[in-house]
Amino acid sequence: MADKNELLPERKIKVIIAKPGLDGHDRGAKVVARALVEAGMEVVYLGLRQTPESIVHAAVEEDADVIGLSILSGAHLTHFGRVRELMEQEGLGDRLLTGGGIIPTKDVQSLQGKGVGRLFGPGDDLQAIVDYIRSWDAARSH
Amino acid sequence: MNSDNGTRLSIAPDLWARFFAGQRLACARLISKVENEPELLPEIRDRIIPRLHGAVRIGITGPPGVGKSTLTSGLARRAVQAGHKAGIIAIDPSSPFTGGAFLGDRVRMAGLIGDPRVFIRSQASREGHGGLSPSTANVADVLDAFGMDRVIIETVGVGQAELDVLTCADLTILVLQPGTGDVIQTLKSGIIEVADLIIVNKADMPGVGALQDSLRFLFDMNARTKAKPVPLVLTATAVQDKGLDEVYAELERLIRQHHESGRLQEKKRVRLESEIKAALEDELWGRFLSLGGDREDIAALADRLARSGESPYPAIREIGSRIRMQFDTAKKD
């Protein structure tokens, strides 16, 4: 009922966190996932060795607002590009694709030109990720 | 909540059309509306209920980490191989402090992702404290109307007394693992009594025999004193996919049995009864607030009583009679 948890935000932001491809380093993804949970979001954690197809399939079933990818393998151009393409195909073009990893600046620019959101790297503050997702969500018309 | 006129209809006709045409994203959108927009429930229930096919709801419950998600995945795979369509609702707990939730059940269900015969939805428990989310029962019906004929409901990892699954599911599988306590634990009331089938998972670990003995001791006693049939205890090692053929066969046998005995129908009736009660409670609470009752009044009353050390009942009686009077006046108008 509406009078419970009056201090909590009404609508929960639902985020998918996944690691696409053959990249076994999932500590960063887990840390970010926990930070988003601490910020009151509902995080569906998919874990390691996901394909762009499996990620977008899950995002459809979960009706996720945000997809966050963690990529440390160097395959970011392929994976972010393909996930964005599938999002458009599956009707998720209005959702946010963001993420992080070791991604050179020129690649960040190229990906952002293709509809990918802000990308984070080593040393970025967790709060910056939370704030970014919140402000994207606030600006979005529901 | 208390809009009485017909203006609250607000789901786009296009969404309904896409839902009934079998579009997955439309189904997912509708589930979000069930979860987040309670004011839309009457419309959703009106449209969904005539389209129910009678999916069987299978509850899977048990302590955290015993292998519920892995077992769910194995059973769903067998269900689709047998020609069924399987919906899965996997619930994990919400934080009581931040309201956030880490939903990790899909990690164990990787083998099912992408299969068009399966629809998986993760849910945060939110205000639910009985092992489910408040919207789980309605989400199960959305999946039923979408064409799933087996809906597996995986509860949060539970302790001893989270029993919402008992009404929400048509039948309940309790998953246990060895090494979690002696015979005293199995003698306690609560969750162990609601199971229609018990799985001792992680059967490759030591202590399986002791757990089976404890359960046998309990159910031997129960067999003499209770009318309720004694649940079968099966062993499995879900992560190696061992023992699950037997579990699935027993599950389907139970479904047939419950169908014939009328128990599935009875469960449906019980769920409708609790839905009606809950909706009326909401409605009455809305009326109470509109008749001048006030959340702040209640907060102020609690504040006063906490300091004075008085019983709340005189004040409750007074508020009650005030509502009755206002209600009577409203009726005459």
Short mmCIF file of C-alpha atoms in Angstrom, two decimals:
data_model
loop_
_atom_site.label_atom_id
_atom_site.label_comp_id
_atom_site.label_asym_id
_atom_site.label_seq_id
_atom_site.Cartn_x
_atom_site.Cartn_y
_atom_site.Cartn_z
CA MET A 1 0.00 0.00 0.00
CA ALA A 2 1.13 3.49 -0.79
CA ASP A 3 1.59 4.62 2.79
CA LYS A 4 4.43 2.18 3.43
CA ASN A 5 8.04 3.26 2.98
CA GLU A 6 7.16 6.88 2.39
CA LEU A 7 10.83 7.77 2.59
CA LEU A 8 11.76 5.56 -0.33
CA PRO A 9 11.47 6.67 -3.94
CA GLU A 10 8.22 5.48 -5.55
CA ARG A 11 9.58 3.89 -8.69
CA LYS A 12 12.59 1.64 -8.60
CA ILE A 13 15.20 1.92 -11.32
CA LYS A 14 15.90 -1.56 -12.71
CA VAL A 15 19.41 -2.19 -13.95
CA ILE A 16 20.98 -5.20 -15.70
CA ILE A 17 24.66 -5.72 -14.94
CA ALA A 18 26.51 -8.15 -17.18
CA LYS A 19 29.93 -9.12 -18.43
CA PRO A 20 29.86 -9.97 -22.12
CA GLY A 21 32.34 -12.29 -23.76
CA LEU A 22 35.33 -14.18 -22.45
CA ASP A 23 36.48 -11.97 -19.62
CA GLY A 24 36.68 -13.45 -16.15
CA HIS A 25 37.25 -10.29 -14.14
CA ASP A 26 33.93 -9.67 -12.45
CA ARG A 27 34.94 -7.88 -9.26
CA GLY A 28 34.29 -4.44 -10.76
CA ALA A 29 30.84 -5.51 -11.98
CA LYS A 30 29.97 -6.80 -8.51
CA VAL A 31 31.20 -3.65 -6.79
CA VAL A 32 29.17 -1.43 -9.12
CA ALA A 33 26.11 -3.68 -8.72
CA ARG A 34 26.32 -3.39 -4.94
CA ALA A 35 26.73 0.40 -5.14
CA LEU A 36 23.55 0.64 -7.21
CA VAL A 37 21.70 -1.58 -4.71
CA GLU A 38 22.90 0.70 -1.91
CA ALA A 39 21.46 3.59 -3.91
CA GLY A 40 18.05 1.89 -3.87
CA MET A 41 18.06 0.36 -7.35
CA GLU A 42 16.97 -3.15 -8.29
CA VAL A 43 19.91 -4.80 -9.98
CA VAL A 44 19.61 -7.99 -12.03
CA TYR A 45 23.07 -9.48 -12.02
CA LEU A 46 23.77 -11.75 -14.99
CA GLY A 47 27.44 -12.40 -14.33
CA LEU A 48 30.13 -13.79 -16.59
CA ARG A 49 30.30 -14.98 -20.20
CA GLN A 50 27.14 -13.38 -21.51
CA THR A 51 26.45 -12.82 -25.18
CA PRO A 52 24.89 -9.57 -26.45
CA GLU A 53 21.84 -11.69 -27.32
CA SER A 54 21.49 -13.17 -23.82
CA ILE A 55 21.90 -9.73 -22.24
CA VAL A 56 19.25 -8.04 -24.37
CA HIS A 57 16.93 -11.04 -24.02
CA ALA A 58 17.16 -10.68 -20.23
CA ALA A 59 16.68 -6.90 -20.45
CA VAL A 60 13.45 -7.46 -22.43
CA GLU A 61 12.01 -9.95 -19.92
CA GLU A 62 13.02 -7.78 -16.99
CA ASP A 63 11.80 -4.56 -18.67
CA ALA A 64 15.08 -3.06 -17.48
CA ASP A 65 15.63 0.70 -17.58
CA VAL A 66 19.40 0.46 -17.79
CA ILE A 67 21.95 -2.03 -19.10
CA GLY A 68 25.43 -1.76 -17.62
CA LEU A 69 28.28 -3.73 -19.20
CA SER A 70 31.68 -4.33 -17.69
CA ILE A 71 34.38 -5.11 -20.23
CA LEU A 72 38.08 -5.48 -19.51
CA SER A 73 38.93 -7.70 -22.46
CA GLY A 74 39.39 -5.06 -25.15
CA ALA A 75 36.29 -6.21 -27.03
CA HIS A 76 34.27 -3.15 -26.01
CA LEU A 77 33.67 -1.81 -29.53
CA THR A 78 32.11 -5.08 -30.65
CA HIS A 79 30.05 -5.77 -27.53
CA PHE A 80 28.69 -2.28 -26.83
CA GLY A 81 27.91 -1.85 -30.52
CA ARG A 82 26.09 -5.14 -30.85
CA VAL A 83 24.12 -4.70 -27.59
CA ARG A 84 23.00 -1.23 -28.69
CA GLU A 85 21.95 -2.62 -32.09
CA LEU A 86 19.91 -5.41 -30.47
CA MET A 87 18.33 -2.95 -28.02
CA GLU A 88 17.02 -0.92 -30.97
CA GLN A 89 15.75 -4.08 -32.66
CA GLU A 90 13.95 -5.33 -29.57
CA GLY A 91 12.19 -2.07 -28.74
CA LEU A 92 14.59 -0.98 -25.99
CA GLY A 93 15.92 2.03 -27.89
CA ASP A 94 14.71 4.39 -25.14
CA ARG A 95 16.73 2.61 -22.41
CA LEU A 96 20.21 3.53 -21.25
CA LEU A 97 23.29 1.51 -22.22
CA THR A 98 26.24 2.41 -20.04
CA GLY A 99 29.20 0.60 -18.53
CA GLY A 100 32.86 0.62 -17.84
CA GLY A 101 36.23 -1.00 -18.20
CA ILE A 102 39.55 -0.21 -19.77
CA ILE A 103 38.31 1.80 -22.72
CA PRO A 104 40.53 4.29 -24.61
CA THR A 105 39.14 7.81 -25.00
CA LYS A 106 38.83 7.61 -28.78
CA ASP A 107 36.75 4.43 -28.45
CA VAL A 108 34.54 6.10 -25.82
CA GLN A 109 33.84 8.90 -28.29
CA SER A 110 33.10 6.49 -31.10
CA LEU A 111 30.70 4.46 -28.92
CA GLN A 112 28.91 7.54 -27.64
CA GLY A 113 28.37 8.52 -31.26
CA LYS A 114 26.48 5.24 -31.65
CA GLY A 115 24.03 5.88 -28.83
CA VAL A 116 26.00 4.43 -25.93
CA GLY A 117 25.85 6.50 -22.73
CA ARG A 118 28.66 7.57 -20.45
CA LEU A 119 31.43 5.01 -19.89
CA PHE A 120 33.43 4.80 -16.68
CA GLY A 121 36.97 3.70 -16.02
CA PRO A 122 39.42 2.91 -13.24
CA GLY A 123 39.39 5.55 -10.49
CA ASP A 124 35.91 6.84 -11.24
CA ASP A 125 33.78 7.42 -8.16
CA LEU A 126 30.93 4.97 -7.57
CA GLN A 127 28.73 7.91 -6.62
CA ALA A 128 29.33 9.37 -10.09
CA ILE A 129 27.82 6.23 -11.63
CA VAL A 130 24.82 6.40 -9.27
CA ASP A 131 24.30 10.10 -10.01
CA TYR A 132 24.61 9.57 -13.75
CA ILE A 133 21.94 6.83 -13.79
CA ARG A 134 19.64 8.83 -11.53
CA SER A 135 19.87 11.97 -13.62
CA TRP A 136 19.34 10.00 -16.83
CA ASP A 137 16.24 8.45 -15.25
CA ALA A 138 14.94 11.80 -13.99
CA ALA A 139 15.30 13.37 -17.43
CA ARG A 140 13.48 10.51 -19.08
CA SER A 141 9.76 10.84 -19.60
CA HIS A 142 7.91 7.94 -18.06
CA MET B 1 -6.64 4.66 -4.85
CA ASN B 2 -10.16 5.88 -4.24
CA SER B 3 -11.14 7.20 -7.63
CA ASP B 4 -14.67 5.87 -8.05
CA ASN B 5 -15.42 7.02 -11.55
CA GLY B 6 -14.49 5.24 -14.74
CA THR B 7 -11.58 7.47 -15.63
CA ARG B 8 -8.77 5.35 -14.26
CA LEU B 9 -8.41 3.15 -17.34
CA SER B 10 -4.97 3.99 -18.58
CA ILE B 11 -3.14 1.11 -20.18
CA ALA B 12 -2.61 1.86 -23.85
CA PRO B 13 -4.80 -0.40 -26.05
CA ASP B 14 -1.68 -1.01 -28.11
CA LEU B 15 0.07 -2.60 -25.12
CA TRP B 16 -2.84 -5.00 -24.64
CA ALA B 17 -2.83 -5.85 -28.35
CA ARG B 18 0.88 -6.58 -28.30
CA PHE B 19 0.53 -8.61 -25.09
CA PHE B 20 -2.20 -10.81 -26.51
CA ALA B 21 -0.21 -11.16 -29.75
CA GLY B 22 2.56 -12.75 -27.69
CA GLN B 23 5.19 -9.99 -27.67
CA ARG B 24 7.68 -10.56 -24.86
CA LEU B 25 8.40 -6.90 -24.23
CA ALA B 26 4.67 -6.19 -23.88
CA CYS B 27 4.44 -8.99 -21.29
CA ALA B 28 7.43 -7.52 -19.45
CA ARG B 29 5.87 -4.02 -19.53
CA LEU B 30 2.61 -5.35 -18.13
CA ILE B 31 4.47 -7.10 -15.30
CA SER B 32 6.17 -3.78 -14.48
CA LYS B 33 2.77 -2.13 -14.30
CA VAL B 34 1.54 -4.85 -11.95
CA GLU B 35 4.61 -4.28 -9.78
CA ASN B 36 4.67 -0.49 -9.80
CA GLU B 37 1.19 0.88 -10.48
CA PRO B 38 -1.36 -0.62 -8.10
CA GLU B 39 -4.00 1.80 -9.34
CA LEU B 40 -3.99 -0.12 -12.64
CA LEU B 41 -4.66 -3.48 -11.01
CA PRO B 42 -8.45 -3.50 -11.46
CA GLU B 43 -8.07 -2.95 -15.20
CA ILE B 44 -5.29 -5.52 -15.48
CA ARG B 45 -7.20 -8.14 -13.48
CA ASP B 46 -10.36 -7.52 -15.54
CA ARG B 47 -8.49 -8.18 -18.76
CA ILE B 48 -6.20 -10.98 -17.55
CA ILE B 49 -8.58 -13.24 -15.63
CA PRO B 50 -10.78 -14.21 -18.63
CA ARG B 51 -7.58 -15.17 -20.50
CA LEU B 52 -6.14 -17.52 -17.87
CA HIS B 53 -5.37 -21.00 -19.13
CA GLY B 54 -4.98 -22.57 -15.70
CA ALA B 55 -1.20 -22.70 -15.46
CA VAL B 56 0.06 -24.76 -12.55
CA ARG B 57 2.06 -22.70 -10.09
CA ILE B 58 4.96 -24.56 -8.53
CA GLY B 59 6.57 -22.97 -5.49
CA ILE B 60 10.22 -23.68 -4.79
CA THR B 61 11.34 -22.66 -1.36
CA GLY B 62 14.11 -23.34 1.13
CA PRO B 63 17.04 -21.69 2.93
CA PRO B 64 19.51 -19.44 1.07
CA GLY B 65 22.12 -21.23 -0.99
CA VAL B 66 20.58 -24.71 -1.04
CA GLY B 67 20.26 -24.70 -4.83
CA LYS B 68 16.74 -23.40 -5.49
CA SER B 69 17.71 -21.50 -8.66
CA THR B 70 19.71 -24.40 -10.06
CA LEU B 71 16.84 -26.79 -9.35
CA THR B 72 14.36 -24.33 -10.86
CA SER B 73 16.47 -24.19 -14.00
CA GLY B 74 16.67 -28.00 -14.24
CA LEU B 75 12.92 -28.45 -13.74
CA ALA B 76 12.03 -25.70 -16.23
CA ARG B 77 14.24 -27.36 -18.82
CA ARG B 78 12.47 -30.68 -18.31
CA ALA B 79 9.08 -28.97 -18.48
CA VAL B 80 9.80 -27.42 -21.89
CA GLN B 81 11.24 -30.71 -23.14
CA ALA B 82 7.92 -32.28 -22.18
CA GLY B 83 6.10 -29.69 -24.32
CA HIS B 84 5.21 -27.12 -21.66
CA LYS B 85 5.87 -23.42 -21.61
CA ALA B 86 7.56 -22.37 -18.41
CA GLY B 87 7.35 -19.04 -16.65
CA ILE B 88 9.81 -18.44 -13.83
CA ILE B 89 9.44 -15.80 -11.13
CA ALA B 90 12.65 -15.61 -9.12
CA ILE B 91 12.46 -13.49 -6.00
CA ASP B 92 15.37 -12.10 -4.02
CA PRO B 93 15.19 -9.83 -0.95
CA SER B 94 14.94 -6.04 -0.96
CA SER B 95 17.04 -4.05 1.45
CA PRO B 96 14.90 -2.77 4.34
CA PHE B 97 17.16 0.29 4.47
CA THR B 98 17.71 1.41 0.88
CA GLY B 99 14.90 -0.46 -0.92
CA GLY B 100 17.49 -1.73 -3.40
CA ALA B 101 17.91 -5.38 -4.31
CA PHE B 102 20.58 -7.62 -5.79
CA LEU B 103 18.73 -10.08 -8.00
CA GLY B 104 21.14 -12.91 -8.71
CA ASP B 105 18.99 -15.93 -9.60
CA ARG B 106 19.52 -15.61 -13.36
CA VAL B 107 23.19 -16.49 -12.89
CA ARG B 108 22.08 -20.11 -12.30
CA MET B 109 19.64 -20.11 -15.20
CA ALA B 110 22.03 -19.31 -18.03
CA GLY B 111 21.02 -22.46 -19.92
CA LEU B 112 17.44 -21.22 -20.32
CA ILE B 113 18.10 -17.69 -21.52
CA GLY B 114 16.99 -17.14 -25.09
CA ASP B 115 14.60 -20.10 -25.11
CA PRO B 116 11.27 -18.79 -26.46
CA ARG B 117 9.39 -21.41 -24.40
CA VAL B 118 10.66 -19.85 -21.17
CA PHE B 119 9.97 -16.45 -19.63
CA ILE B 120 12.08 -15.49 -16.62
CA ARG B 121 11.33 -12.52 -14.41
CA SER B 122 13.37 -11.51 -11.37
CA GLN B 123 11.51 -9.76 -8.60
CA ALA B 124 12.61 -7.88 -5.51
CA SER B 125 10.59 -8.84 -2.42
CA ARG B 126 9.86 -5.13 -1.67
CA GLU B 127 7.24 -4.93 1.12
CA GLY B 128 6.70 -8.69 1.09
CA HIS B 129 7.97 -10.43 4.21
CA GLY B 130 6.68 -13.92 3.55
CA GLY B 131 9.26 -14.96 0.96
CA LEU B 132 7.50 -13.36 -2.02
CA SER B 133 6.86 -9.92 -3.44
CA PRO B 134 3.37 -8.48 -2.86
CA SER B 135 2.77 -8.66 -6.62
CA THR B 136 4.01 -12.22 -7.20
CA ALA B 137 0.54 -13.81 -7.40
CA ASN B 138 -0.58 -11.27 -9.99
CA VAL B 139 2.64 -11.64 -11.99
CA ALA B 140 2.01 -15.40 -12.09
CA ASP B 141 -1.39 -14.70 -13.63
CA VAL B 142 0.13 -12.37 -16.22
CA LEU B 143 2.50 -15.19 -17.25
CA ASP B 144 -0.44 -17.60 -17.34
CA ALA B 145 -2.42 -15.28 -19.62
CA PHE B 146 0.69 -14.88 -21.77
CA GLY B 147 0.57 -18.62 -22.46
CA MET B 148 2.82 -20.23 -19.87
CA ASP B 149 1.27 -23.41 -18.46
CA ARG B 150 3.87 -24.04 -15.77
CA VAL B 151 4.84 -21.12 -13.56
CA ILE B 152 7.70 -21.79 -11.18
CA ILE B 153 7.86 -19.38 -8.25
CA GLU B 154 11.23 -19.38 -6.54
CA THR B 155 11.02 -17.70 -3.14
CA VAL B 156 13.73 -15.70 -1.44
CA GLY B 157 15.96 -17.84 0.71
CA VAL B 158 13.73 -18.52 3.71
CA GLY B 159 14.16 -19.46 7.34
CA GLN B 160 11.36 -21.28 9.07
CA ALA B 161 8.13 -19.35 8.73
CA GLU B 162 7.92 -17.52 5.40
CA LEU B 163 4.77 -19.14 4.14
CA ASP B 164 3.27 -16.86 1.46
CA VAL B 165 4.19 -19.49 -1.12
CA LEU B 166 1.60 -21.81 0.44
CA THR B 167 -1.31 -19.78 -0.95
CA CYS B 168 0.45 -18.35 -3.97
CA ALA B 169 1.55 -21.72 -5.38
CA ASP B 170 -0.56 -24.76 -6.18
CA LEU B 171 2.10 -27.03 -4.82
CA THR B 172 5.33 -26.44 -3.01
CA ILE B 173 8.74 -28.05 -3.20
CA LEU B 174 10.99 -27.55 -0.19
CA VAL B 175 14.71 -27.75 -0.93
CA LEU B 176 17.09 -28.63 1.89
CA GLN B 177 20.75 -29.55 2.07
CA PRO B 178 22.74 -31.70 4.46
CA GLY B 179 24.59 -30.21 7.40
CA THR B 180 22.03 -27.59 8.42
CA GLY B 181 21.00 -28.88 11.82
CA ASP B 182 19.99 -31.97 13.73
CA VAL B 183 16.63 -33.69 14.10
CA ILE B 184 15.33 -30.89 16.35
CA GLN B 185 15.26 -28.56 13.35
CA THR B 186 13.04 -30.88 11.38
CA LEU B 187 10.61 -31.22 14.30
CA LYS B 188 9.82 -27.50 14.36
CA SER B 189 6.59 -26.23 12.89
CA GLY B 190 6.41 -23.97 9.88
CA ILE B 191 7.84 -24.34 6.46
CA ILE B 192 8.55 -28.05 6.69
CA GLU B 193 4.84 -28.74 7.03
CA VAL B 194 3.78 -27.01 3.82
CA ALA B 195 5.90 -29.04 1.41
CA ASP B 196 4.27 -31.39 -1.06
CA LEU B 197 7.69 -32.68 -2.02
CA ILE B 198 11.05 -32.39 -0.27
CA ILE B 199 14.36 -32.39 -2.10
CA VAL B 200 17.56 -33.07 -0.23
CA ASN B 201 19.90 -31.29 -2.61
CA LYS B 202 23.70 -31.40 -2.71
CA ALA B 203 23.44 -35.13 -2.17
CA ASP B 204 27.15 -35.43 -2.90
CA MET B 205 27.87 -33.78 0.47
CA PRO B 206 28.23 -35.72 3.72
CA GLY B 207 25.22 -35.88 6.04
CA VAL B 208 22.53 -36.85 3.53
CA GLY B 209 21.61 -39.99 5.47
CA ALA B 210 21.23 -38.10 8.75
CA LEU B 211 18.92 -35.49 7.18
CA GLN B 212 16.83 -38.20 5.52
CA ASP B 213 16.57 -40.04 8.85
CA SER B 214 15.40 -36.87 10.61
CA LEU B 215 12.75 -36.25 7.97
CA ARG B 216 11.63 -39.87 8.07
CA PHE B 217 11.27 -39.66 11.87
CA LEU B 218 9.10 -36.55 11.53
CA PHE B 219 6.88 -37.87 8.79
CA ASP B 220 6.47 -41.31 10.37
CA MET B 221 4.92 -39.55 13.36
CA ASN B 222 2.83 -37.29 11.15
CA ALA B 223 1.50 -40.22 9.18
CA ARG B 224 -0.17 -41.53 12.31
CA THR B 225 -1.60 -38.23 13.50
CA LYS B 226 -2.52 -36.21 10.42
CA ALA B 227 -4.68 -36.58 7.37
CA LYS B 228 -2.19 -34.69 5.19
CA PRO B 229 -0.28 -37.02 2.89
CA VAL B 230 3.38 -37.48 3.75
CA PRO B 231 5.59 -35.77 1.18
CA LEU B 232 8.11 -37.84 -0.70
CA VAL B 233 11.75 -37.05 0.13
CA LEU B 234 14.01 -37.26 -2.92
CA THR B 235 17.74 -36.63 -3.20
CA ALA B 236 19.36 -34.62 -5.98
CA THR B 237 22.57 -32.92 -6.98
CA ALA B 238 21.07 -30.15 -9.09
CA VAL B 239 24.37 -28.61 -10.15
CA GLN B 240 25.33 -31.92 -11.78
CA ASP B 241 21.78 -32.40 -13.06
CA LYS B 242 21.54 -35.62 -11.01
CA GLY B 243 18.25 -36.90 -9.62
CA LEU B 244 16.17 -34.27 -11.41
CA ASP B 245 14.40 -36.71 -13.75
CA GLU B 246 12.92 -38.36 -10.67
CA VAL B 247 12.01 -34.99 -9.15
CA TYR B 248 10.31 -33.88 -12.35
CA ALA B 249 8.38 -37.16 -12.65
CA GLU B 250 7.14 -36.84 -9.06
CA LEU B 251 6.18 -33.22 -9.68
CA GLU B 252 4.06 -34.12 -12.70
CA ARG B 253 2.48 -36.99 -10.75
CA LEU B 254 1.56 -34.55 -7.96
CA ILE B 255 0.08 -32.12 -10.48
CA ARG B 256 -2.15 -34.87 -11.91
CA GLN B 257 -3.14 -35.95 -8.43
CA HIS B 258 -3.97 -32.42 -7.27
CA HIS B 259 -5.91 -31.80 -10.44
CA GLU B 260 -8.05 -34.87 -9.90
CA SER B 261 -8.56 -34.28 -6.18
CA GLY B 262 -9.84 -30.74 -6.83
CA ARG B 263 -7.00 -29.21 -4.87
CA LEU B 264 -5.89 -26.96 -7.73
CA GLN B 265 -9.39 -25.52 -7.91
CA GLU B 266 -9.45 -25.05 -4.12
CA LYS B 267 -6.15 -23.14 -4.24
CA LYS B 268 -7.60 -20.86 -6.89
CA ARG B 269 -10.60 -20.17 -4.67
CA VAL B 270 -8.40 -19.40 -1.66
CA ARG B 271 -6.31 -16.97 -3.73
CA LEU B 272 -9.40 -15.18 -4.98
CA GLU B 273 -10.71 -14.91 -1.44
CA SER B 274 -7.52 -13.29 -0.22
CA GLU B 275 -7.46 -10.97 -3.25
CA ILE B 276 -11.02 -9.84 -2.52
CA LYS B 277 -10.22 -9.27 1.15
CA ALA B 278 -7.06 -7.31 0.39
CA ALA B 279 -8.78 -5.15 -2.24
CA LEU B 280 -11.66 -4.41 0.14
CA GLU B 281 -9.24 -3.53 2.92
CA ASP B 282 -7.54 -1.07 0.57
CA GLU B 283 -10.91 0.32 -0.46
CA LEU B 284 -12.04 0.73 3.17
CA TRP B 285 -8.74 2.30 4.16
CA GLY B 286 -9.20 4.78 1.31
CA ARG B 287 -12.74 5.54 2.52
CA PHE B 288 -11.50 5.95 6.08
CA LEU B 289 -8.95 8.50 4.93
CA SER B 290 -11.56 10.31 2.81
CA LEU B 291 -13.98 10.36 5.77
CA GLY B 292 -11.60 12.47 7.76
CA GLY B 293 -9.37 9.81 9.23
CA ASP B 294 -5.85 10.89 8.80
CA ARG B 295 -2.42 9.28 8.80
CA GLU B 296 -1.09 12.21 10.81
CA ASP B 297 -3.85 11.69 13.40
CA ILE B 298 -2.70 8.12 13.83
CA ALA B 299 0.93 9.17 14.07
CA ALA B 300 0.04 11.85 16.63
CA LEU B 301 -2.00 9.33 18.63
CA ALA B 302 0.85 6.84 18.68
CA ASP B 303 3.17 9.61 19.74
CA ARG B 304 0.90 10.61 22.63
CA LEU B 305 0.33 7.01 23.81
CA ALA B 306 4.02 6.14 23.61
CA ARG B 307 4.68 8.89 26.09
CA SER B 308 1.65 8.43 28.35
CA GLY B 309 1.88 4.64 28.55
CA GLU B 310 -1.88 4.17 27.90
CA SER B 311 -3.52 1.34 25.99
CA PRO B 312 -4.55 2.31 22.44
CA TYR B 313 -7.93 0.56 22.59
CA PRO B 314 -10.09 3.37 24.03
CA ALA B 315 -8.91 5.65 21.21
CA ILE B 316 -9.43 2.87 18.64
CA ARG B 317 -13.02 2.38 19.85
CA GLU B 318 -13.62 6.10 19.63
CA ILE B 319 -12.27 6.36 16.07
CA GLY B 320 -14.29 3.25 15.15
CA SER B 321 -17.56 4.74 16.35
CA ARG B 322 -16.78 8.04 14.62
CA ILE B 323 -16.27 6.18 11.32
CA ARG B 324 -19.51 4.23 11.80
CA MET B 325 -21.41 7.48 12.38
CA GLN B 326 -19.93 9.15 9.33
CA PHE B 327 -20.56 6.03 7.29
CA ASP B 328 -24.23 6.01 8.39
CA THR B 329 -24.62 9.68 7.50
CA ALA B 330 -23.01 9.07 4.11
CA LYS B 331 -25.45 6.21 3.47
CA LYS B 332 -28.50 8.43 4.15
CA ASP B 333 -27.37 11.10 1.69
#
